Amino acid sequence: MLPAKSLPLSSALIKAPKSPGANLTSTNCIGINKWIRKKYTNPSLSFRSSCHETSSEPVVVPETRSISAQKRVNILPEALPYIEKFHGKTIVVKYGGAAMKSEALQASVMSDLVLLSRVGLRIVMVHGGGPEINQWLGRLGLKPKFVNGSRVTDATTMEIVSMVLAGKVNKHLVALINRAGASAVGLSGMDGRLLTARPSQNSDQLGFVGDIATVDPTVLRQLIDNGHIPVIASIAADKTGQSYNINADIAAGEVAAALAAEKLILLTDVAGILEDQGDPGSLVKEVDIQGARRMMNDGKIAGGMFQKVDCCVRSVAQGVRTATILDGRVQHSLLLEILTDEGVGTMITG
């Protein structure tokens, strides 16, 4: 989804169609046409997960059917202007929620990321892994504890968080992306001093839950410039080497700001920001940061969505062009957001 060309900060809620005016290129046309043909005729792109159990929650997974050559051709005129628009731009994707638990949605996200990388977008993935952490805590006879939605992380829990996120989950995602045809490199916030942490303001209650003090994206730029997709586990250390559990949304937002990314995308389990929390049909398609802050102050955004919106507002205020809260339950939601006229979810602009 692209923002309107002129977005005054005083505007609150904006519902604007996308109308890019970019030139089409035959090189990109060939690339996406090959991917569409492969994607809709190659069943091997459905992976089995060795890391996450299939979610029992309902997810939207449209049936994949073979697509005719004519339909493939009809897709290209809509997609190509966006490929041209985003070519060479950095897109930071926070991966989590239902898209992480469902095998079908895992396959959808990985194939989307590979396609976007193949047509010239510079992709960075940041991930958490809450359900997997809970599973391993349970295996060790430990009960997860939360305060206001944040995980209480004592020394034992921090050790498990590090092993699960930087080890099991991270390498599983790297393997999936590599299998889908791209080159992924797994790392955590500790590697290359990418993220330096500090204790959170509620450290007396939460333990080793951290905020981000500084970001050094040097290692990311080297990986991206050499054609790799960085996959970042959301843990970091402070200057003394103490490990901290970092919220993945916050980590993604700060990484996006440090890279001056074109777009931040948070994959989540809801459609986006609702004008009326009790009305699923009241989705706000686009809002500027002042409008988002007003909704937060008015109590229209609360619970887990509050932190996601705050993360998006902070990243846009620091120079990220747009931030989108995206419904990860929708198959190929990344492609719908980036390469079509409609997009899905809520886009926050400057």
XYZ file of N, CA and C in Angstrom, residues 98-317:
660
model
N -0.205 -15.397 14.052
C -0.748 -16.569 13.368
C 0.121 -16.997 12.200
N 0.756 -16.033 11.540
C 1.603 -16.360 10.395
C 2.795 -17.206 10.796
N 3.117 -17.220 12.096
C 4.243 -17.992 12.587
C 3.808 -19.384 13.040
N 2.515 -19.552 13.318
C 2.027 -20.804 13.882
C 1.399 -21.733 12.856
N 0.898 -21.197 11.780
C 0.261 -22.004 10.746
C 1.267 -22.364 9.660
N 1.339 -23.648 9.301
C 2.279 -24.077 8.264
C 1.966 -23.429 6.922
N 0.687 -23.335 6.586
C 0.315 -22.731 5.308
C 0.719 -21.264 5.262
N 0.513 -20.552 6.359
C 0.881 -19.140 6.388
C 2.384 -18.953 6.465
N 3.095 -19.876 7.104
C 4.560 -19.834 7.068
C 5.045 -19.877 5.627
N 4.516 -20.827 4.881
C 4.923 -20.964 3.476
C 4.587 -19.710 2.690
N 3.422 -19.133 2.972
C 2.997 -17.917 2.285
C 3.962 -16.766 2.544
N 4.328 -16.559 3.808
C 5.224 -15.454 4.157
C 6.595 -15.649 3.533
N 7.130 -16.866 3.607
C 8.475 -17.102 3.074
C 8.521 -16.899 1.560
N 7.505 -17.406 0.863
C 7.491 -17.216 -0.596
C 7.308 -15.750 -0.955
N 6.509 -15.017 -0.162
C 6.355 -13.581 -0.388
C 7.688 -12.851 -0.223
N 8.405 -13.177 0.855
C 9.694 -12.521 1.114
C 10.690 -12.795 -0.005
N 10.707 -14.045 -0.471
C 11.633 -14.394 -1.546
C 11.276 -13.640 -2.822
N 10.004 -13.590 -3.159
C 9.593 -12.841 -4.352
C 10.016 -11.385 -4.250
N 9.712 -10.757 -3.130
C 10.048 -9.339 -2.967
C 11.540 -9.107 -3.068
N 12.324 -10.033 -2.519
C 13.777 -9.934 -2.629
C 14.232 -10.100 -4.075
N 13.616 -11.043 -4.796
C 14.003 -11.316 -6.182
C 13.744 -10.137 -7.106
N 12.709 -9.348 -6.812
C 12.395 -8.226 -7.701
C 13.018 -6.920 -7.215
N 13.957 -7.014 -6.261
C 14.787 -5.864 -5.956
C 14.525 -5.146 -4.660
N 13.615 -5.647 -3.814
C 13.411 -5.029 -2.521
C 14.450 -5.560 -1.537
N 14.885 -4.707 -0.622
C 15.899 -5.071 0.372
C 15.159 -5.450 1.653
N 15.063 -6.744 1.923
C 14.215 -7.269 2.984
C 15.016 -7.530 4.254
N 14.466 -7.122 5.382
C 15.006 -7.451 6.703
C 13.859 -8.022 7.524
N 14.080 -9.169 8.175
C 13.061 -9.768 9.032
C 13.505 -9.699 10.493
N 12.566 -9.324 11.367
C 12.762 -9.370 12.809
C 11.687 -10.286 13.374
N 12.044 -11.161 14.306
C 11.051 -12.106 14.816
C 11.128 -12.236 16.324
N 10.001 -12.638 16.903
C 9.933 -13.078 18.289
C 9.754 -14.585 18.299
N 8.925 -15.058 19.209
C 8.674 -16.498 19.304
C 8.036 -16.875 20.620
N 7.061 -16.060 21.066
C 6.424 -16.273 22.349
C 5.852 -17.664 22.562
N 5.055 -18.199 21.627
C 4.486 -19.540 21.825
C 5.550 -20.618 21.982
N 6.630 -20.494 21.231
C 7.704 -21.482 21.333
C 8.425 -21.386 22.679
N 8.611 -20.160 23.159
C 9.217 -19.974 24.483
C 8.330 -20.606 25.555
N 7.018 -20.360 25.472
C 6.090 -20.941 26.439
C 6.144 -22.466 26.419
N 6.262 -23.018 25.222
C 6.317 -24.477 25.089
C 7.539 -25.047 25.810
N 8.683 -24.403 25.649
C 9.892 -24.906 26.269
C 9.929 -24.640 27.768
N 9.335 -23.542 28.200
C 9.199 -23.326 29.638
C 8.361 -24.439 30.259
N 7.271 -24.804 29.576
C 6.420 -25.875 30.064
C 7.149 -27.201 30.150
N 7.998 -27.484 29.157
C 8.757 -28.730 29.183
C 9.692 -28.802 30.388
N 10.128 -27.649 30.862
C 11.033 -27.600 32.006
C 10.283 -27.387 33.318
N 8.961 -27.454 33.232
C 8.163 -27.311 34.440
C 8.040 -25.899 34.952
N 8.238 -24.914 34.093
C 8.158 -23.510 34.480
C 6.904 -22.876 33.881
N 6.245 -22.040 34.635
C 5.018 -21.397 34.168
C 5.319 -19.977 33.704
N 4.938 -19.616 32.477
C 5.164 -18.239 32.008
C 4.400 -17.237 32.862
N 5.008 -16.087 33.089
C 4.367 -15.016 33.847
C 4.418 -13.728 33.033
N 3.322 -12.974 33.095
C 3.234 -11.729 32.337
C 2.716 -10.605 33.228
N 3.204 -9.402 32.969
C 2.709 -8.195 33.629
C 2.376 -7.187 32.538
N 1.096 -6.848 32.421
C 0.636 -5.902 31.387
C 1.099 -6.315 29.996
N 1.054 -7.624 29.729
C 1.391 -8.127 28.411
C 2.857 -8.393 28.166
N 3.727 -8.004 29.102
C 5.167 -8.228 28.941
C 5.599 -9.437 29.763
N 6.472 -10.253 29.179
C 6.922 -11.465 29.843
C 7.867 -11.137 30.996
N 7.582 -11.679 32.175
C 8.510 -11.584 33.294
C 9.690 -12.507 32.996
N 10.891 -11.935 32.970
C 12.072 -12.669 32.501
C 13.150 -12.671 33.578
N 13.138 -13.739 34.388
C 14.221 -13.890 35.358
C 15.430 -14.518 34.666
N 16.483 -14.803 35.427
C 17.718 -15.299 34.812
C 17.499 -16.624 34.086
N 16.710 -17.532 34.692
C 16.452 -18.829 34.057
C 15.645 -18.649 32.779
N 14.612 -17.823 32.844
C 13.779 -17.578 31.656
C 14.591 -16.923 30.556
N 15.487 -15.995 30.923
C 16.310 -15.327 29.917
C 17.188 -16.317 29.184
N 17.699 -17.298 29.915
C 18.523 -18.320 29.280
C 17.716 -19.121 28.264
N 16.480 -19.441 28.613
C 15.609 -20.191 27.696
C 15.216 -19.322 26.505
N 14.902 -18.059 26.763
C 14.555 -17.132 25.679
C 15.691 -17.055 24.667
N 16.914 -16.943 25.141
C 18.069 -16.855 24.240
C 18.213 -18.121 23.407
N 18.087 -19.273 24.049
C 18.245 -20.537 23.321
C 17.148 -20.727 22.277
N 15.912 -20.390 22.653
C 14.784 -20.619 21.746
C 14.805 -19.633 20.578
N 14.959 -18.336 20.884
C 14.884 -17.327 19.818
C 16.109 -17.353 18.915
N 17.301 -17.259 19.500
C 18.518 -17.182 18.688
C 18.915 -18.534 18.121
N 18.462 -19.610 18.747
C 18.812 -20.941 18.271
C 17.708 -21.558 17.431
N 16.733 -22.132 18.080
C 15.729 -22.932 17.389
C 14.890 -22.143 16.374
N 14.234 -21.076 16.847
C 13.334 -20.331 15.967
C 14.104 -19.651 14.840
N 15.180 -18.953 15.169
C 15.937 -18.206 14.166
C 16.454 -19.112 13.058
N 17.045 -20.226 13.424
C 17.626 -21.106 12.401
C 16.560 -21.812 11.599
N 15.411 -22.058 12.215
C 14.293 -22.633 11.459
C 13.825 -21.670 10.362
N 13.708 -20.388 10.703
C 13.268 -19.400 9.718
C 14.306 -19.215 8.617
N 15.574 -19.214 8.994
C 16.641 -19.124 7.995
C 16.545 -20.290 7.016
N 16.321 -21.490 7.539
C 16.221 -22.671 6.683
C 15.038 -22.568 5.732
N 13.908 -22.043 6.216
C 12.734 -21.909 5.361
C 12.982 -20.925 4.217
N 13.602 -19.805 4.528
C 13.879 -18.818 3.475
C 14.877 -19.377 2.467
N 15.910 -20.039 2.959
C 16.884 -20.638 2.051
C 16.219 -21.680 1.155
N 15.343 -22.483 1.740
C 14.652 -23.503 0.962
C 13.755 -22.885 -0.101
N 13.203 -21.702 0.195
C 12.321 -21.031 -0.759
C 13.085 -20.347 -1.883
N 14.424 -20.299 -1.784
C 15.204 -19.824 -2.914
C 16.025 -18.581 -2.697
N 15.989 -18.010 -1.490
C 16.809 -16.827 -1.217
C 17.975 -17.227 -0.323
N 18.767 -16.245 0.086
C 19.901 -16.492 0.980
C 19.690 -15.692 2.256
N 19.365 -16.405 3.345
C 19.108 -15.749 4.626
C 20.279 -15.948 5.567
N 20.512 -14.971 6.425
C 21.554 -15.057 7.455
C 20.902 -14.743 8.794
N 21.014 -15.667 9.746
C 20.413 -15.477 11.048
C 21.370 -14.813 12.024
N 20.844 -13.880 12.820
C 21.636 -13.223 13.847
C 20.689 -12.694 14.918
N 21.240 -12.274 16.022
C 20.454 -11.646 17.075
C 20.925 -10.213 17.240
N 20.278 -9.497 18.144
C 20.692 -8.126 18.384
C 22.088 -8.000 18.950
N 22.621 -9.105 19.484
C 23.972 -9.080 20.038
C 25.044 -9.082 18.949
N 24.747 -9.685 17.813
C 25.753 -9.858 16.767
C 26.113 -8.522 16.130
N 27.413 -8.278 16.008
C 27.872 -7.028 15.415
C 27.433 -5.798 16.184
N 27.095 -5.984 17.476
C 26.569 -4.883 18.298
C 25.394 -4.204 17.617
N 24.582 -5.016 16.963
C 23.427 -4.477 16.249
C 22.513 -3.693 17.195
N 22.133 -4.302 18.293
C 21.286 -3.647 19.289
C 22.008 -3.615 20.631
N 22.046 -2.466 21.270
C 22.535 -2.366 22.642
C 21.339 -2.085 23.536
N 21.188 -2.914 24.562
C 20.008 -2.835 25.415
C 20.287 -2.037 26.682
N 19.201 -1.668 27.325
C 19.250 -1.117 28.677
C 18.030 -1.665 29.416
N 18.060 -1.701 30.751
C 16.897 -2.222 31.486
C 15.651 -1.392 31.198
N 14.498 -2.055 31.164
C 13.249 -1.330 30.966
C 12.907 -0.542 32.224
N 11.977 0.390 32.092
C 11.574 1.205 33.234
C 10.908 0.363 34.316
N 10.375 -0.795 33.926
C 9.699 -1.671 34.876
C 10.552 -2.893 35.210
N 11.863 -2.722 35.226
C 12.748 -3.858 35.434
C 12.565 -4.503 36.809
N 12.068 -3.725 37.775
C 11.834 -4.316 39.084
C 10.719 -5.348 39.055
N 9.798 -5.208 38.087
C 8.708 -6.160 37.929
C 9.005 -7.206 36.859
N 9.707 -6.783 35.798
C 9.864 -7.641 34.618
C 11.195 -8.371 34.565
N 12.177 -7.960 35.338
C 13.469 -8.620 35.290
C 14.265 -8.198 34.073
N 14.757 -9.193 33.318
C 15.645 -8.909 32.190
C 14.869 -8.653 30.898
N 13.924 -7.741 30.984
C 13.236 -7.215 29.800
C 13.849 -5.862 29.516
N 14.306 -5.657 28.283
C 15.066 -4.452 27.997
C 14.426 -3.531 26.987
N 14.870 -2.307 27.002
C 14.599 -1.336 25.947
C 15.858 -1.227 25.094
N 15.724 -0.588 23.951
C 16.859 -0.447 23.046
C 17.512 0.912 23.269
N 18.796 0.883 23.625
C 19.549 2.128 23.847
C 20.107 2.664 22.539
N 20.745 1.792 21.752
C 21.330 2.215 20.479
C 21.186 1.102 19.449
N 21.231 1.507 18.185
C 21.217 0.566 17.059
C 22.398 0.888 16.156
N 23.188 -0.125 15.816
C 24.281 0.024 14.853
C 23.995 -0.916 13.680
N 23.470 -0.391 12.567
C 23.043 -1.246 11.455
C 24.160 -1.644 10.501
N 25.432 -1.419 10.868
C 26.536 -1.699 9.947
C 26.500 -3.127 9.429
N 26.334 -4.090 10.322
C 26.338 -5.489 9.909
C 25.158 -5.794 8.990
N 24.023 -5.145 9.207
C 22.859 -5.358 8.346
C 23.115 -4.831 6.942
N 23.706 -3.651 6.860
C 23.966 -3.072 5.536
C 24.918 -3.955 4.732
N 25.907 -4.524 5.398
C 26.837 -5.407 4.698
C 26.118 -6.645 4.155
N 25.226 -7.207 4.959
C 24.474 -8.385 4.518
C 23.528 -8.042 3.369
N 22.804 -6.949 3.524
C 21.839 -6.557 2.487
C 22.542 -6.227 1.182
N 23.650 -5.512 1.265
C 24.388 -5.123 0.060
C 24.916 -6.340 -0.695
N 25.091 -7.454 0.012
C 25.590 -8.670 -0.624
C 24.478 -9.661 -0.947
N 23.242 -9.177 -0.957
C 22.133 -9.987 -1.442
C 21.523 -10.940 -0.438
N 21.796 -10.763 0.857
C 21.245 -11.643 1.879
C 20.015 -11.022 2.539
N 19.178 -11.874 3.111
C 18.057 -11.426 3.926
C 18.426 -11.639 5.389
N 18.675 -10.578 6.167
C 18.961 -10.754 7.593
C 17.703 -11.194 8.336
N 17.864 -12.155 9.236
C 16.769 -12.643 10.075
C 17.211 -12.436 11.521
N 16.543 -11.521 12.230
C 17.043 -11.026 13.518
C 16.172 -11.525 14.663
N 16.780 -12.228 15.621
C 16.103 -12.612 16.856
C 16.134 -11.439 17.829
N 15.006 -11.199 18.488
C 14.857 -9.976 19.288
C 15.390 -10.144 20.714
N 16.673 -10.389 20.816
C 17.377 -10.335 22.094
C 18.598 -9.441 21.905
N 19.073 -8.845 23.004
C 20.220 -7.941 22.927
C 20.940 -7.961 24.265
N 22.093 -7.319 24.305
C 22.877 -7.232 25.545
C 23.192 -5.771 25.841
N 23.399 -5.483 27.140
C 23.819 -4.136 27.494
C 25.338 -4.032 27.391
N 25.902 -2.926 27.816
C 27.337 -2.707 27.653
C 28.182 -3.638 28.512
N 27.566 -4.236 29.528
C 28.308 -5.178 30.375
C 28.206 -6.610 29.871
N 27.380 -6.831 28.840
C 27.199 -8.180 28.317
C 25.984 -8.903 28.857
N 25.191 -8.264 29.729
C 23.981 -8.877 30.259
C 22.921 -8.963 29.170
N 22.330 -10.137 29.013
C 21.310 -10.360 27.980
C 19.954 -9.827 28.424
N 19.178 -9.362 27.426
C 17.831 -8.862 27.685
C 16.866 -9.370 26.618
N 15.659 -9.604 27.050
C 14.555 -9.955 26.172
C 13.944 -8.661 25.633
N 13.900 -8.517 24.319
C 13.414 -7.285 23.686
C 12.123 -7.581 22.942
N 11.123 -6.728 23.115
C 9.887 -6.875 22.352
C 10.195 -6.790 20.856
N 9.699 -7.763 20.086
C 10.058 -7.844 18.658
C 9.498 -6.668 17.860
N 8.328 -6.164 18.228
C 7.782 -4.997 17.535
C 8.706 -3.791 17.720
N 9.140 -3.581 18.964
C 10.034 -2.454 19.244
C 11.352 -2.625 18.496
N 11.899 -3.836 18.515
C 13.162 -4.083 17.812
C 13.022 -3.788 16.323
N 11.919 -4.243 15.718
C 11.703 -4.004 14.286
C 11.590 -2.516 13.992
N 10.874 -1.786 14.837
C 10.715 -0.350 14.615
C 12.029 0.402 14.710
N 12.855 0.052 15.680
C 14.136 0.746 15.842
C 15.115 0.378 14.719
N 15.091 -0.878 14.285
C 15.931 -1.286 13.154
C 15.500 -0.546 11.888
N 14.192 -0.458 11.669
C 13.682 0.251 10.489
C 14.120 1.708 10.497
N 14.059 2.348 11.663
C 14.474 3.751 11.760
C 15.962 3.902 11.486
N 16.774 2.984 12.027
C 18.227 3.072 11.827
C 18.617 2.864 10.372
N 17.838 2.071 9.652
C 18.118 1.802 8.238
C 17.445 2.812 7.312
N 16.689 3.766 7.885
C 15.900 4.701 7.078
C 15.049 3.933 6.084
N 14.341 2.938 6.583
C 13.565 2.038 5.731
C 12.413 2.767 5.058
N 12.038 2.279 3.904
C 10.870 2.793 3.204
C 9.590 2.393 3.936
N 9.587 1.184 4.476
C 8.363 0.671 5.086
C 8.694 -0.279 6.221
N 7.933 -0.168 7.304
C 7.922 -1.125 8.397
C 6.591 -1.856 8.344
N 6.632 -3.184 8.426
C 5.409 -3.976 8.420
C 5.402 -4.872 9.651
N 4.331 -4.767 10.454
C 4.148 -5.637 11.605
C 3.062 -6.651 11.274
N 3.433 -7.916 11.154
C 2.445 -8.971 10.940
C 1.817 -9.328 12.276
N 0.496 -9.277 12.358
C -0.185 -9.523 13.613
C -1.430 -10.360 13.379
N -2.244 -10.538 14.442
C -3.411 -11.419 14.364
C -4.727 -10.664 14.262
N -4.664 -9.386 13.925
C -5.887 -8.596 13.762
C -5.821 -7.873 12.427
N -6.981 -7.380 12.006
C -7.062 -6.739 10.692
C -6.300 -5.427 10.635
N -6.128 -4.771 11.777
C -5.466 -3.466 11.823
C -6.101 -2.631 12.913
N -6.009 -1.311 12.795
C -6.630 -0.411 13.764
C -8.112 -0.276 13.440
N -8.944 -0.440 14.449
C -10.388 -0.274 14.279
C -10.825 1.051 14.891
N -11.638 1.796 14.168
C -12.216 3.025 14.707
C -13.106 2.700 15.903
N -13.825 1.590 15.801
C -14.664 1.082 16.894
C -14.221 -0.341 17.188
N -13.624 -0.565 18.371
C -13.071 -1.878 18.687
C -14.117 -2.982 18.656
N -15.384 -2.642 18.785
C -16.436 -3.641 18.739
C -16.981 -3.901 17.352
N -16.468 -3.176 16.354
C -16.980 -3.295 14.983
C -15.853 -3.677 14.041
N -15.778 -4.966 13.629
C -14.707 -5.394 12.719
C -14.731 -4.681 11.378
N -15.872 -4.091 11.033
C -15.976 -3.387 9.759
C -15.477 -1.960 9.799
N -14.966 -1.517 10.967
C -14.540 -0.114 11.092
C -13.034 0.037 10.921
N -12.438 -0.810 10.079
C -10.992 -0.759 9.863
C -10.565 0.595 9.321
N -9.545 1.163 9.942
C -8.941 2.404 9.470
C -7.834 2.023 8.487
N -8.002 2.373 7.235
C -7.043 1.968 6.208
C -5.760 2.788 6.272
N -5.883 4.071 6.625
C -4.712 4.937 6.653
C -4.921 6.047 7.664
N -3.873 6.372 8.411
C -3.940 7.429 9.412
C -2.539 8.030 9.567
N -2.460 9.334 9.797
C -1.151 9.939 10.026
C -0.791 9.828 11.507
N 0.434 10.208 11.864
C 0.887 9.948 13.234
C 0.113 10.791 14.249
N -0.324 11.964 13.867
C -1.130 12.763 14.795
C -2.481 12.114 15.035
N -3.075 11.594 13.961
C -4.351 10.908 14.115
C -4.217 9.658 14.964
N -3.095 8.928 14.777
C -2.866 7.717 15.575
C -2.690 8.079 17.045
N -1.924 9.126 17.334
C -1.731 9.548 18.722
C -3.048 9.983 19.352
N -3.890 10.648 18.563
C -5.180 11.083 19.082
C -6.047 9.876 19.446
N -6.030 8.854 18.608
C -6.803 7.650 18.901
C -6.265 6.953 20.148
N -4.946 6.958 20.339
C -4.353 6.367 21.540
C -4.773 7.143 22.783
N -4.737 8.466 22.705
C -5.109 9.300 23.854
C -6.593 9.191 24.184
N -7.408 8.943 23.150
C -8.859 8.824 23.346
C -9.281 7.433 23.804
N -8.324 6.515 23.911
C -8.654 5.169 24.363
C -9.199 4.260 23.280
N -9.157 4.705 22.012
C -9.642 3.863 20.918
C -8.653 2.756 20.577
N -7.403 2.939 20.990
C -6.364 1.924 20.791
C -5.869 1.516 22.166
N -5.999 0.233 22.476
C -5.647 -0.231 23.823
C -5.088 -1.642 23.738
N -4.691 -2.177 24.891
C -4.191 -3.539 24.967
C -2.916 -3.717 24.165
N -2.787 -4.899 23.544
C -1.592 -5.198 22.773
C -1.422 -4.312 21.554
N -2.532 -3.778 21.027
C -2.446 -2.914 19.850
C -1.791 -1.581 20.187
N -1.907 -1.138 21.440
C -1.332 0.149 21.832
C 0.170 0.158 21.586
N 0.863 -0.909 22.019
C 2.312 -0.959 21.853
C 2.701 -1.031 20.380
N 1.907 -1.744 19.564
C 2.209 -1.846 18.136
C 2.065 -0.488 17.452
N 0.985 0.218 17.763
C 0.777 1.532 17.155
C 1.849 2.507 17.626
N 2.185 2.465 18.919
C 3.237 3.340 19.441
C 4.565 3.078 18.744
N 4.868 1.805 18.501
C 6.093 1.433 17.787
C 6.089 2.018 16.375
N 4.941 1.918 15.686
C 4.840 2.454 14.326
C 4.987 3.967 14.316
N 4.339 4.633 15.258
C 4.419 6.090 15.339
C 5.860 6.536 15.583
N 6.552 5.844 16.477
C 7.946 6.194 16.781
C 8.838 6.016 15.548
N 8.633 4.929 14.811
C 9.485 4.676 13.647
C 9.234 5.702 12.544
N 7.969 6.056 12.317
C 7.649 7.055 11.289
C 8.186 8.426 11.710
N 8.071 8.742 12.992
C 8.595 10.015 13.480
C 10.105 10.102 13.309
